[in-house]
Coordinates of C-alpha atoms and ligand atoms in Angstrom, one line a residue:
M17 CA 6.5 -0.2 32.4
S18 CA 7.5 3.4 31.8
P19 CA 5.4 5.2 29.3
S20 CA 6.7 5.5 25.7
L21 CA 7.6 8.9 24.4
S22 CA 4.5 9.0 22.2
E23 CA 2.4 8.0 25.2
K24 CA 3.8 10.9 27.2
F25 CA 2.8 13.3 24.4
Q26 CA -0.7 12.0 23.7
Y27 CA -2.5 14.1 26.3
Q28 CA -0.5 17.3 25.6
E29 CA -1.8 20.1 23.5
K30 CA -1.0 19.8 19.9
R31 CA 2.1 21.7 18.8
K32 CA 3.8 22.5 15.5
A33 CA 6.2 20.0 13.9
V34 CA 9.7 20.1 15.2
D35 CA 12.5 21.3 12.9
L36 CA 13.8 18.3 11.0
S37 CA 15.6 20.1 8.2
H38 CA 18.9 18.5 9.0
H39 CA 17.5 15.4 7.2
L40 CA 17.3 17.1 3.8
S41 CA 19.7 15.8 1.1
D42 CA 22.2 18.0 -0.6
L43 CA 20.1 17.9 -3.8
S44 CA 17.0 19.1 -1.9
R45 CA 18.8 21.9 -0.2
A46 CA 20.2 23.1 -3.5
R47 CA 16.7 23.5 -5.1
A48 CA 15.5 27.0 -5.6
T49 CA 12.0 28.0 -6.5
S50 CA 11.4 27.4 -10.2
P51 CA 11.7 31.0 -11.5
L52 CA 8.4 30.9 -13.5
K53 CA 6.5 29.0 -10.8
G54 CA 7.5 31.8 -8.4
L55 CA 5.1 34.1 -10.4
A56 CA 2.2 31.8 -9.6
R57 CA 1.5 33.4 -6.3
Y58 CA 0.1 36.5 -8.1
F59 CA -2.3 34.5 -10.3
G60 CA -5.2 34.7 -7.9
R61 CA -5.5 38.5 -8.2
P62 CA -8.7 39.4 -10.2
D63 CA -7.2 42.6 -11.7
L64 CA -4.0 41.0 -12.9
I65 CA -3.1 41.1 -16.6
S66 CA -0.6 38.3 -17.0
L67 CA 1.9 38.6 -19.8
A68 CA 4.6 36.6 -18.0
G69 CA 4.0 32.9 -18.5
G70 CA 3.9 30.8 -21.6
M71 CA 0.2 29.9 -21.1
P72 CA -1.9 29.0 -24.1
N73 CA -5.2 30.8 -24.1
E74 CA -8.0 28.4 -22.9
A75 CA -10.0 29.2 -26.1
Y76 CA -7.5 26.9 -27.8
F77 CA -8.2 24.0 -25.6
P78 CA -10.3 21.6 -27.7
F79 CA -12.3 20.3 -24.8
A80 CA -15.4 22.5 -24.2
A81 CA -16.5 20.3 -21.3
I82 CA -15.7 16.9 -20.0
S83 CA -18.6 14.7 -18.8
G84 CA -18.6 11.2 -17.4
D85 CA -20.9 8.7 -15.7
A86 CA -19.7 7.8 -12.3
L87 CA -20.9 4.9 -10.2
V88 CA -22.9 6.0 -7.1
P89 CA -21.0 5.6 -3.8
D90 CA -23.1 2.7 -2.5
S91 CA -22.6 0.7 -5.7
F92 CA -21.0 -2.1 -3.7
S93 CA -22.7 -3.8 -0.8
I94 CA -21.3 -3.6 2.7
A95 CA -23.2 -6.6 3.8
D96 CA -21.1 -9.3 5.3
S97 CA -19.9 -11.2 2.3
Q98 CA -19.7 -14.5 4.1
S99 CA -23.3 -14.5 4.8
E100 CA -24.1 -14.5 1.1
S101 CA -22.8 -16.8 -1.6
S102 CA -19.4 -15.9 -2.9
L103 CA -21.2 -14.9 -6.1
S104 CA -22.4 -11.8 -4.3
W105 CA -19.4 -9.8 -5.4
L106 CA -18.9 -7.6 -8.4
W107 CA -20.6 -9.5 -11.3
K108 CA -23.8 -10.4 -9.5
L109 CA -24.1 -6.8 -8.5
F110 CA -24.4 -5.6 -12.1
G111 CA -25.9 -8.7 -13.5
S112 CA -29.4 -8.3 -12.0
R113 CA -29.7 -4.5 -12.2
K114 CA -28.2 -1.9 -14.3
E115 CA -25.4 -0.1 -12.6
K116 CA -26.5 3.2 -11.0
T117 CA -24.5 6.3 -12.0
T118 CA -24.5 10.0 -11.6
S119 CA -23.2 12.3 -14.2
V120 CA -20.1 14.5 -13.5
T121 CA -19.3 17.4 -15.8
I122 CA -16.4 19.8 -15.8
P123 CA -17.2 22.9 -18.0
K124 CA -14.5 25.0 -19.4
Y125 CA -15.8 28.2 -17.7
P126 CA -17.4 28.5 -14.3
A127 CA -21.1 28.9 -13.7
N128 CA -20.4 29.5 -10.0
K129 CA -17.4 30.9 -8.2
D130 CA -16.1 27.6 -6.7
D131 CA -16.7 25.4 -9.8
I132 CA -13.9 23.2 -11.0
T133 CA -13.2 24.3 -14.6
L134 CA -11.1 23.2 -17.5
K135 CA -9.9 26.7 -17.9
V136 CA -7.9 26.2 -14.7
A137 CA -7.4 22.4 -14.6
L138 CA -6.0 22.2 -18.1
Q139 CA -3.8 25.3 -17.7
Y140 CA -0.3 25.5 -16.2
G141 CA -0.7 25.7 -12.5
T142 CA 1.2 25.3 -9.3
A143 CA 2.6 22.0 -8.1
T144 CA 0.1 22.1 -5.2
G145 CA -2.8 21.1 -7.5
L146 CA -6.4 22.2 -7.9
P147 CA -7.7 24.1 -4.8
Q148 CA -10.9 22.1 -4.7
L149 CA -8.9 18.9 -4.6
Q150 CA -6.6 20.3 -1.9
K151 CA -9.7 21.2 0.2
F152 CA -11.2 17.7 -0.1
I153 CA -7.9 16.0 0.8
N154 CA -7.4 18.3 3.8
E155 CA -10.9 17.3 5.1
L156 CA -10.0 13.6 4.5
V157 CA -6.7 13.8 6.4
E158 CA -8.2 15.8 9.2
K159 CA -11.1 13.4 9.7
I160 CA -9.5 10.0 9.0
Y161 CA -5.9 10.2 9.9
Q162 CA -6.2 12.9 12.6
P163 CA -2.7 14.1 12.6
A164 CA -0.9 14.7 15.9
Y165 CA 0.6 18.2 15.2
L166 CA -0.8 21.5 14.0
D167 CA 0.9 22.5 10.8
W168 CA 0.7 19.3 8.8
T169 CA 0.6 20.0 5.1
I170 CA -0.7 18.1 2.1
L171 CA 0.8 18.2 -1.4
V172 CA -0.5 16.4 -4.4
Q173 CA 1.8 14.0 -6.3
T174 CA 1.3 11.6 -9.2
G175 CA 0.9 8.5 -7.2
N176 CA 3.0 6.9 -4.5
T177 CA 5.8 5.7 -6.9
D178 CA 6.4 9.4 -7.6
G179 CA 5.9 10.1 -3.9
W180 CA 8.6 7.8 -2.7
S181 CA 10.9 8.8 -5.5
R182 CA 10.6 12.4 -4.5
A183 CA 10.8 11.7 -0.8
V184 CA 13.9 9.6 -0.9
T185 CA 15.8 12.0 -3.1
T186 CA 14.7 14.9 -0.8
L187 CA 16.1 13.0 2.2
C188 CA 19.0 10.8 1.1
N189 CA 22.3 11.4 -0.5
P190 CA 24.0 8.8 -2.8
G191 CA 25.8 6.2 -0.8
E192 CA 23.3 6.2 2.1
A193 CA 21.1 3.4 3.2
F194 CA 17.4 3.4 4.2
I195 CA 15.6 1.0 6.4
T196 CA 12.7 -1.2 5.1
E197 CA 10.9 -4.4 5.7
D198 CA 12.7 -7.6 4.8
W199 CA 10.3 -8.1 1.9
T200 CA 9.0 -5.0 0.1
Y201 CA 7.6 -3.3 -2.9
P202 CA 10.1 -3.9 -5.8
S203 CA 9.6 -0.5 -7.4
A204 CA 10.7 1.2 -4.2
L205 CA 14.0 -0.7 -4.4
A206 CA 14.4 -0.3 -8.2
G207 CA 13.8 3.4 -7.9
T208 CA 16.6 4.0 -5.4
A209 CA 19.3 1.6 -6.7
P210 CA 20.5 3.9 -9.5
Y211 CA 21.1 6.7 -7.0
G212 CA 23.3 4.4 -5.0
I213 CA 20.8 4.5 -2.1
H214 CA 20.4 1.0 -0.8
P215 CA 17.9 -0.8 1.4
V216 CA 18.6 -2.5 4.7
G217 CA 15.9 -5.0 5.6
V218 CA 14.5 -5.6 9.0
L219 CA 13.0 -9.0 10.0
M220 CA 9.2 -9.1 10.0
D221 CA 6.4 -10.9 11.7
D222 CA 2.6 -11.0 11.4
Q223 CA 2.5 -7.2 12.0
G224 CA 5.3 -6.3 9.6
M225 CA 8.5 -4.7 10.7
R226 CA 9.7 -6.0 14.1
S227 CA 10.5 -3.3 16.6
D228 CA 13.0 -5.4 18.5
E229 CA 14.9 -6.1 15.3
L230 CA 14.8 -2.4 14.3
R231 CA 16.2 -1.3 17.6
K232 CA 19.0 -4.0 17.3
L233 CA 19.8 -2.8 13.8
L234 CA 20.1 0.8 14.8
A235 CA 21.9 0.2 18.1
E236 CA 24.5 -2.1 16.6
W237 CA 25.0 -0.2 13.4
D238 CA 28.7 -0.4 12.5
E239 CA 29.6 2.3 10.1
G240 CA 32.9 0.8 9.1
A241 CA 31.5 -2.7 8.5
R242 CA 28.4 -1.4 6.7
G243 CA 30.3 1.1 4.6
C244 CA 27.8 3.9 5.3
K245 CA 26.4 6.0 8.2
R246 CA 23.4 4.8 10.2
P247 CA 20.2 5.2 8.2
H248 CA 18.1 8.2 9.0
V249 CA 15.2 7.2 6.7
M250 CA 12.7 4.4 6.8
Y251 CA 10.4 3.2 3.9
T252 CA 7.5 1.2 5.2
V253 CA 4.3 -0.3 3.9
P254 CA 2.4 -0.9 7.2
V255 CA -1.0 -1.9 5.9
G256 CA -1.6 -4.7 3.4
Q257 CA 2.2 -4.9 3.3
N258 CA 3.4 -5.7 -0.2
P259 CA 4.0 -8.6 -0.6
T260 CA 3.1 -10.3 2.7
G261 CA -0.4 -8.8 3.3
V262 CA 0.2 -8.1 7.0
T263 CA -1.2 -5.2 8.9
M264 CA 0.6 -3.2 11.6
G265 CA -1.5 -2.2 14.6
L266 CA -1.3 0.9 16.9
E267 CA 1.0 -0.5 19.5
R268 CA 3.7 -1.7 17.1
K269 CA 3.5 1.7 15.3
R270 CA 4.1 3.5 18.6
E271 CA 7.1 1.2 19.4
I272 CA 8.6 1.8 16.0
Y273 CA 7.9 5.6 16.1
D274 CA 9.6 5.9 19.5
I275 CA 12.7 4.1 18.3
C276 CA 12.7 6.5 15.3
V277 CA 12.5 9.5 17.7
E278 CA 15.4 8.0 19.7
Y279 CA 17.6 7.4 16.6
D280 CA 16.3 10.4 14.7
V281 CA 14.8 8.5 11.7
I282 CA 12.2 9.9 9.3
I283 CA 9.4 7.5 8.5
V284 CA 8.1 7.4 4.9
E285 CA 4.7 5.6 5.3
D286 CA 3.6 4.2 1.8
D287 CA 0.0 3.3 2.5
P288 CA -1.9 2.5 -0.7
Y289 CA -3.9 -0.3 0.9
Y290 CA -5.1 1.6 4.0
F291 CA -8.8 1.3 3.1
L292 CA -8.5 -2.4 2.1
Q293 CA -8.3 -3.7 5.6
M294 CA -10.4 -6.8 5.8
G295 CA -9.8 -8.5 9.1
S296 CA -9.0 -12.1 9.6
Y297 CA -10.0 -14.9 7.3
A298 CA -12.7 -17.3 8.4
A299 CA -12.7 -20.2 6.1
K300 CA -16.0 -21.1 4.4
L301 CA -15.6 -24.6 5.9
D302 CA -15.5 -23.3 9.5
P303 CA -17.3 -20.0 9.4
V304 CA -16.9 -17.5 12.2
S305 CA -19.0 -14.3 12.1
Q306 CA -17.0 -11.7 10.2
A307 CA -19.6 -9.0 9.8
M308 CA -18.1 -5.8 8.5
H309 CA -19.1 -2.7 10.6
A310 CA -22.3 -1.5 9.1
D311 CA -21.9 2.2 9.7
P312 CA -19.1 4.0 8.1
E313 CA -17.8 5.8 11.2
S314 CA -17.4 2.6 13.2
W315 CA -15.8 0.9 10.1
L316 CA -13.3 3.8 9.9
S317 CA -12.5 3.6 13.6
S318 CA -11.9 -0.1 13.3
L319 CA -9.0 0.4 10.9
A320 CA -5.4 0.3 12.1
P321 CA -4.4 3.9 12.4
S322 CA -1.9 5.8 10.2
Y323 CA 1.5 6.8 11.7
L324 CA 0.1 10.3 11.5
K325 CA -2.5 9.7 14.1
Y326 CA -2.7 11.9 17.2
V327 CA -1.1 9.4 19.5
I328 CA 1.9 8.7 17.3
D329 CA 3.5 11.3 15.1
Y330 CA 3.6 14.3 17.5
Q331 CA 6.8 15.6 16.0
G332 CA 6.0 15.6 12.3
R333 CA 8.7 13.0 11.3
V334 CA 6.4 11.0 9.1
I335 CA 5.9 11.6 5.4
R336 CA 2.7 9.8 4.6
L337 CA 2.0 8.8 1.0
D338 CA -1.6 8.3 -0.1
T339 CA -2.7 7.3 -3.6
F340 CA -6.0 7.2 -5.5
S341 CA -4.6 4.2 -7.5
K342 CA -6.3 1.5 -5.5
T343 CA -9.4 3.5 -4.5
I344 CA -10.3 5.2 -7.8
A345 CA -8.0 4.1 -10.6
P346 CA -4.2 3.7 -11.2
G347 CA -4.5 5.7 -14.4
A348 CA -5.5 8.8 -12.6
R349 CA -1.9 9.0 -11.5
L350 CA -2.9 11.0 -8.5
G351 CA -2.0 10.9 -4.8
F352 CA -0.8 13.1 -2.0
F353 CA 1.9 13.6 0.7
T354 CA 1.0 14.6 4.2
C355 CA 4.0 15.8 6.2
N356 CA 5.5 18.8 8.0
P357 CA 5.5 22.1 6.1
R358 CA 9.3 22.2 5.6
F359 CA 9.4 18.9 3.9
A360 CA 6.2 19.7 1.9
E361 CA 7.9 22.9 0.6
R362 CA 11.0 20.9 -0.5
L363 CA 8.8 18.2 -2.1
E364 CA 6.9 20.9 -3.9
R365 CA 10.1 22.4 -5.3
A366 CA 11.1 18.9 -6.6
G367 CA 7.6 18.5 -8.1
E368 CA 7.5 21.8 -10.0
V369 CA 10.6 21.0 -12.0
S370 CA 9.6 17.4 -12.8
T371 CA 5.9 16.7 -13.3
Q372 CA 5.0 20.3 -12.5
A373 CA 1.7 19.0 -11.3
P374 CA -0.5 15.9 -11.7
C375 CA -2.3 15.8 -15.0
G376 CA -5.2 18.3 -15.2
F377 CA -7.6 15.7 -16.7
G378 CA -7.0 13.3 -13.8
Q379 CA -7.1 16.0 -11.2
S380 CA -10.3 17.6 -12.4
L381 CA -12.2 14.3 -12.9
V382 CA -11.1 13.0 -9.5
A383 CA -11.8 16.3 -7.8
Q384 CA -15.3 16.6 -9.4
L385 CA -16.1 13.0 -8.5
L386 CA -15.1 13.5 -4.9
T387 CA -16.8 16.8 -4.5
T388 CA -20.0 15.3 -6.0
W389 CA -19.8 12.3 -3.7
K390 CA -18.7 14.4 -0.8
Y391 CA -16.7 13.0 2.2
D392 CA -19.5 10.7 3.4
G393 CA -20.0 9.3 -0.1
Y394 CA -16.3 8.6 -0.6
V395 CA -16.1 6.8 2.8
R396 CA -19.1 4.7 1.8
W397 CA -17.4 3.9 -1.5
L398 CA -14.2 2.9 0.3
Q399 CA -16.1 0.6 2.7
G400 CA -17.8 -1.1 -0.3
L401 CA -14.3 -1.7 -1.8
A402 CA -13.1 -3.2 1.5
V403 CA -15.9 -5.7 1.4
Q404 CA -15.2 -6.5 -2.3
Y405 CA -11.5 -7.3 -1.6
K406 CA -12.4 -9.3 1.5
S407 CA -14.7 -11.5 -0.8
R408 CA -11.9 -11.9 -3.3
R409 CA -9.4 -12.9 -0.6
D410 CA -11.8 -15.4 0.9
F411 CA -12.7 -16.8 -2.5
L412 CA -9.1 -17.4 -3.4
L413 CA -8.3 -19.0 0.0
D414 CA -11.4 -21.1 -0.1
A415 CA -10.4 -22.3 -3.6
L416 CA -6.9 -23.2 -2.3
R417 CA -8.5 -25.1 0.5
E418 CA -10.5 -27.1 -1.9
E419 CA -7.6 -27.9 -4.1
F420 CA -5.1 -28.9 -1.4
D421 CA -5.3 -30.5 2.0
M422 CA -4.8 -27.5 4.3
Q423 CA -3.7 -28.1 7.9
M424 CA -4.2 -25.3 10.3
S425 CA -1.5 -24.8 13.0
I426 CA -0.2 -22.0 15.2
G427 CA 3.1 -20.7 13.8
T428 CA 6.3 -21.2 15.8
T429 CA 8.9 -19.6 13.6
S430 CA 9.9 -16.0 14.4
S431 CA 8.1 -14.5 11.4
W432 CA 4.8 -16.4 12.0
K433 CA 4.9 -16.9 15.8
G434 CA 1.4 -17.2 17.2
C435 CA -0.3 -16.8 13.7
T436 CA -2.8 -19.2 12.2
V437 CA -0.7 -20.9 9.5
Y438 CA -2.2 -23.0 6.7
T439 CA 0.1 -25.6 5.4
A440 CA -0.9 -27.3 2.1
S441 CA -0.2 -30.8 1.0
S442 CA -1.7 -32.6 -1.9
K443 CA -5.1 -34.1 -1.3
P444 CA -5.1 -37.9 -1.5
R445 CA -7.1 -38.7 -4.7
A446 CA -9.2 -41.8 -5.0
G447 CA -7.5 -44.3 -7.2
S448 CA -4.1 -42.8 -6.7
T449 CA -1.4 -45.4 -6.1
R450 CA 0.1 -43.2 -3.4
M451 CA -3.1 -42.8 -1.5
L452 CA -2.5 -45.6 1.0
E453 CA 1.1 -44.6 1.4
K454 CA 0.0 -41.1 2.2
R455 CA -2.6 -42.2 4.7
A456 CA 0.1 -44.3 6.4
Y457 CA 3.0 -41.7 6.4
G458 CA 1.2 -38.4 6.0
S459 CA 1.6 -36.0 3.1
K460 CA 4.6 -33.7 2.7
A461 CA 4.1 -29.9 3.0
L462 CA 4.1 -28.1 -0.3
F463 CA 3.6 -24.5 0.8
S464 CA 2.4 -22.5 3.8
L465 CA 0.5 -19.2 4.1
V466 CA -0.8 -16.9 6.7
P467 CA -4.1 -15.3 5.4
P468 CA -3.6 -11.6 4.7
T469 CA -5.5 -9.1 6.7
S470 CA -5.4 -6.2 4.2
G471 CA -4.4 -5.3 0.7
M472 CA -4.4 -7.4 -2.5
F473 CA -1.9 -10.3 -2.0
V474 CA -1.5 -13.8 -0.6
W475 CA 2.1 -14.6 0.2
L476 CA 3.1 -18.3 -0.1
K477 CA 6.2 -19.8 1.5
M478 CA 7.3 -22.8 -0.5
H479 CA 8.6 -26.0 1.1
F480 CA 11.2 -26.8 -1.6
E481 CA 13.1 -29.0 0.8
N482 CA 10.3 -31.5 0.1
V483 CA 11.0 -31.7 -3.6
P484 CA 12.7 -35.1 -4.4
G485 CA 16.3 -34.5 -5.2
F486 CA 16.4 -31.1 -3.5
Q487 CA 20.0 -29.9 -3.2
P488 CA 20.6 -27.6 -0.2
D489 CA 23.6 -26.0 -1.9
E490 CA 21.7 -25.1 -5.1
E491 CA 21.9 -21.5 -6.3
P492 CA 19.5 -19.2 -4.4
S493 CA 16.1 -18.9 -6.1
T494 CA 16.7 -21.7 -8.6
M495 CA 13.8 -23.7 -7.4
E496 CA 11.6 -20.6 -7.3
L497 CA 12.5 -19.8 -10.9
K498 CA 12.0 -23.4 -12.1
L499 CA 8.5 -23.5 -10.6
F500 CA 7.7 -20.0 -11.9
V501 CA 8.6 -21.0 -15.4
K502 CA 6.5 -24.2 -15.2
L503 CA 3.5 -22.3 -13.9
A504 CA 3.9 -19.6 -16.6
E505 CA 4.1 -22.2 -19.3
A506 CA 1.0 -23.9 -17.9
G507 CA -0.8 -20.5 -18.1
V508 CA -0.6 -19.0 -14.6
L509 CA 1.6 -16.1 -13.7
I510 CA 2.4 -15.4 -10.1
G511 CA 5.1 -13.1 -8.6
P512 CA 8.4 -14.8 -7.7
G513 CA 9.4 -14.0 -4.1
R514 CA 12.9 -12.9 -4.9
Y515 CA 11.5 -9.8 -6.6
F516 CA 10.4 -8.6 -3.3
S517 CA 13.5 -9.3 -1.3
S518 CA 15.3 -6.2 0.2
D519 CA 18.4 -8.3 0.2
E520 CA 18.6 -10.6 -2.8
D521 CA 21.9 -12.2 -1.6
N522 CA 20.2 -13.7 1.4
A523 CA 17.6 -15.6 -0.6
S524 CA 18.0 -19.3 0.0
P525 CA 16.6 -22.1 -2.2
V526 CA 14.5 -23.5 0.7
D527 CA 13.0 -20.1 1.4
G528 CA 11.2 -19.8 -1.9
H529 CA 8.1 -17.6 -1.9
F530 CA 5.4 -16.5 -4.3
R531 CA 3.0 -13.6 -4.3
I532 CA -0.6 -14.2 -5.6
A533 CA -2.8 -11.1 -6.3
F534 CA -6.5 -11.6 -5.6
S535 CA -7.4 -8.1 -6.8
Y536 CA -8.0 -8.7 -10.5
A537 CA -9.0 -12.0 -11.9
S538 CA -12.6 -13.2 -12.3
E539 CA -14.1 -16.0 -10.2
E540 CA -13.9 -18.3 -13.2
D541 CA -10.2 -17.5 -13.8
F542 CA -9.4 -17.9 -10.1
T543 CA -10.9 -21.4 -10.1
K544 CA -9.0 -22.3 -13.3
A545 CA -5.7 -20.9 -12.0
V546 CA -6.0 -22.7 -8.7
K547 CA -6.6 -26.0 -10.6
I548 CA -3.5 -25.4 -12.8
F549 CA -1.5 -24.4 -9.8
G550 CA -2.5 -27.7 -8.0
E551 CA -1.5 -29.8 -11.0
V552 CA 1.9 -28.1 -11.5
M553 CA 2.6 -28.3 -7.8
R554 CA 1.9 -32.0 -7.6
E555 CA 4.1 -32.6 -10.6
F556 CA 6.9 -30.4 -9.3
F557 CA 6.9 -32.1 -5.9
K558 CA 6.3 -35.5 -7.6
E559 CA 3.2 -36.1 -5.5
Ligands
PLP10 C1 3.5 -0.5 -1.7 C2 3.1 0.2 -2.9 N1 3.5 1.4 -3.2 C3 3.1 2.1 -4.3 C4 2.5 1.4 -5.3 C5 2.1 2.1 -6.6 O1 1.3 3.2 -6.3 P1 1.0 4.3 -7.4 O2 0.1 3.8 -8.4 O3 0.3 5.3 -6.5 O4 2.3 4.9 -7.9 C6 2.0 0.1 -5.1 C7 1.3 -0.6 -6.2 O5 1.3 -1.8 -6.3 C8 2.4 -0.5 -3.9 O6 2.0 -1.8 -3.6

């Protein structure tokens, strides 16, 4: 097999990003530097007397200092969660000993030259954010994602929702289409619809977007029939894909990247779940050793790489979106772009006339926390989180296995080909009049799932064709909606699949789906929810 384009480049010296400015939208090209922000470049001069900006004097900031108690980086165990009882997670940790914290303080004025201060953090500033935060992010990107070209640039944003919104309007004009996974993050779709920028879904499998389907879509694109030119932007969630929970490995990323080079497509990599990669599920009932990598460096190198990685994005055609929402807190409203300098400059222009910069409270607290923890401490924190989410996933799947009869099989459909699929039917209950009948004829399938390998979600495919009285010509999503309402009324809220469809018109009643988040509820609530889910499902399928 001939080497792929990215393979050819992997041993070459790193170069600067290629010029991809022809992708910029009309809106983005029309942006000038905000007149007042243009003055900011002089602000660093120590002898400068600034009478130009509308800055309040910091003496009028009511906060003299901000202090907080932060958990220590090794608060969460990285021991193999399967080797302990499932109670090892979260609550047990704090139950037996008081949580260990370190104090972080941000003073108004500096004691040392490089201190993070409220004087700066709470003042108007540039859209590029606090210098100490930029420094930390640069170190993180360099060490973890290892970009493939020289002049990659980071820029803070207020979370990946803002990141995508800025990226898509920087790249797409109204009336254009963008490529995405068949199922995707609903806010990414809701954010583009009012601009008349619409998604085109690509079929997925257990690694996310399929490269053969992507090539087909681009090669066969018919501008007349589709009503718009061939897409030049892709929005993708390659790790802990929302909603399906799948993880894309290096080889698939390279295939997709090479197709994007061939058809000149910019990849926007929305990757909030990168550090929540948890490997395959080994059911409690048939345990396989699932030890997490003990030392942080081997843990990091076991993770599926970003598209930025040195063997993939050698041209600078990826805009990567990182967020602190899932690793520190969503309320921090803080994240960052990593991309080529031309795109970063245009994204900065878009930022300085909208949010101006992420909130100074959030930036200073996160920056102080990270510089206190340092790179190694943050990596240790992330590894602890990965183990926590793995425990949560395993707990939920174990609970489903206890509630339902779960048959394991190897998937044969295109989306689940070769995967371990769990298909649930109701458990024969002692005393049930249908028990003998079930033993004789077997139970009908209620739903199927492939255990997620990262992120926060389990994706269920419903077998509505097995509901007595099922009408194949029923309105799309009707069954899904009916079941959703029954579950909500019984006290359990889960995400209806149609919310995540990149093409709502294609939803069929048989293809009902639901997304269950394992990120939030307590053990007790999970147990209760799964019981209720079981009862409602049995009633719905008249089992
Ligand atoms: C794929 C994806 N992108 C973005 C977000 C939101 O991120 P943020 O809080 O950084 O805006 C989420 C949150 O659920 C998500 O799943």
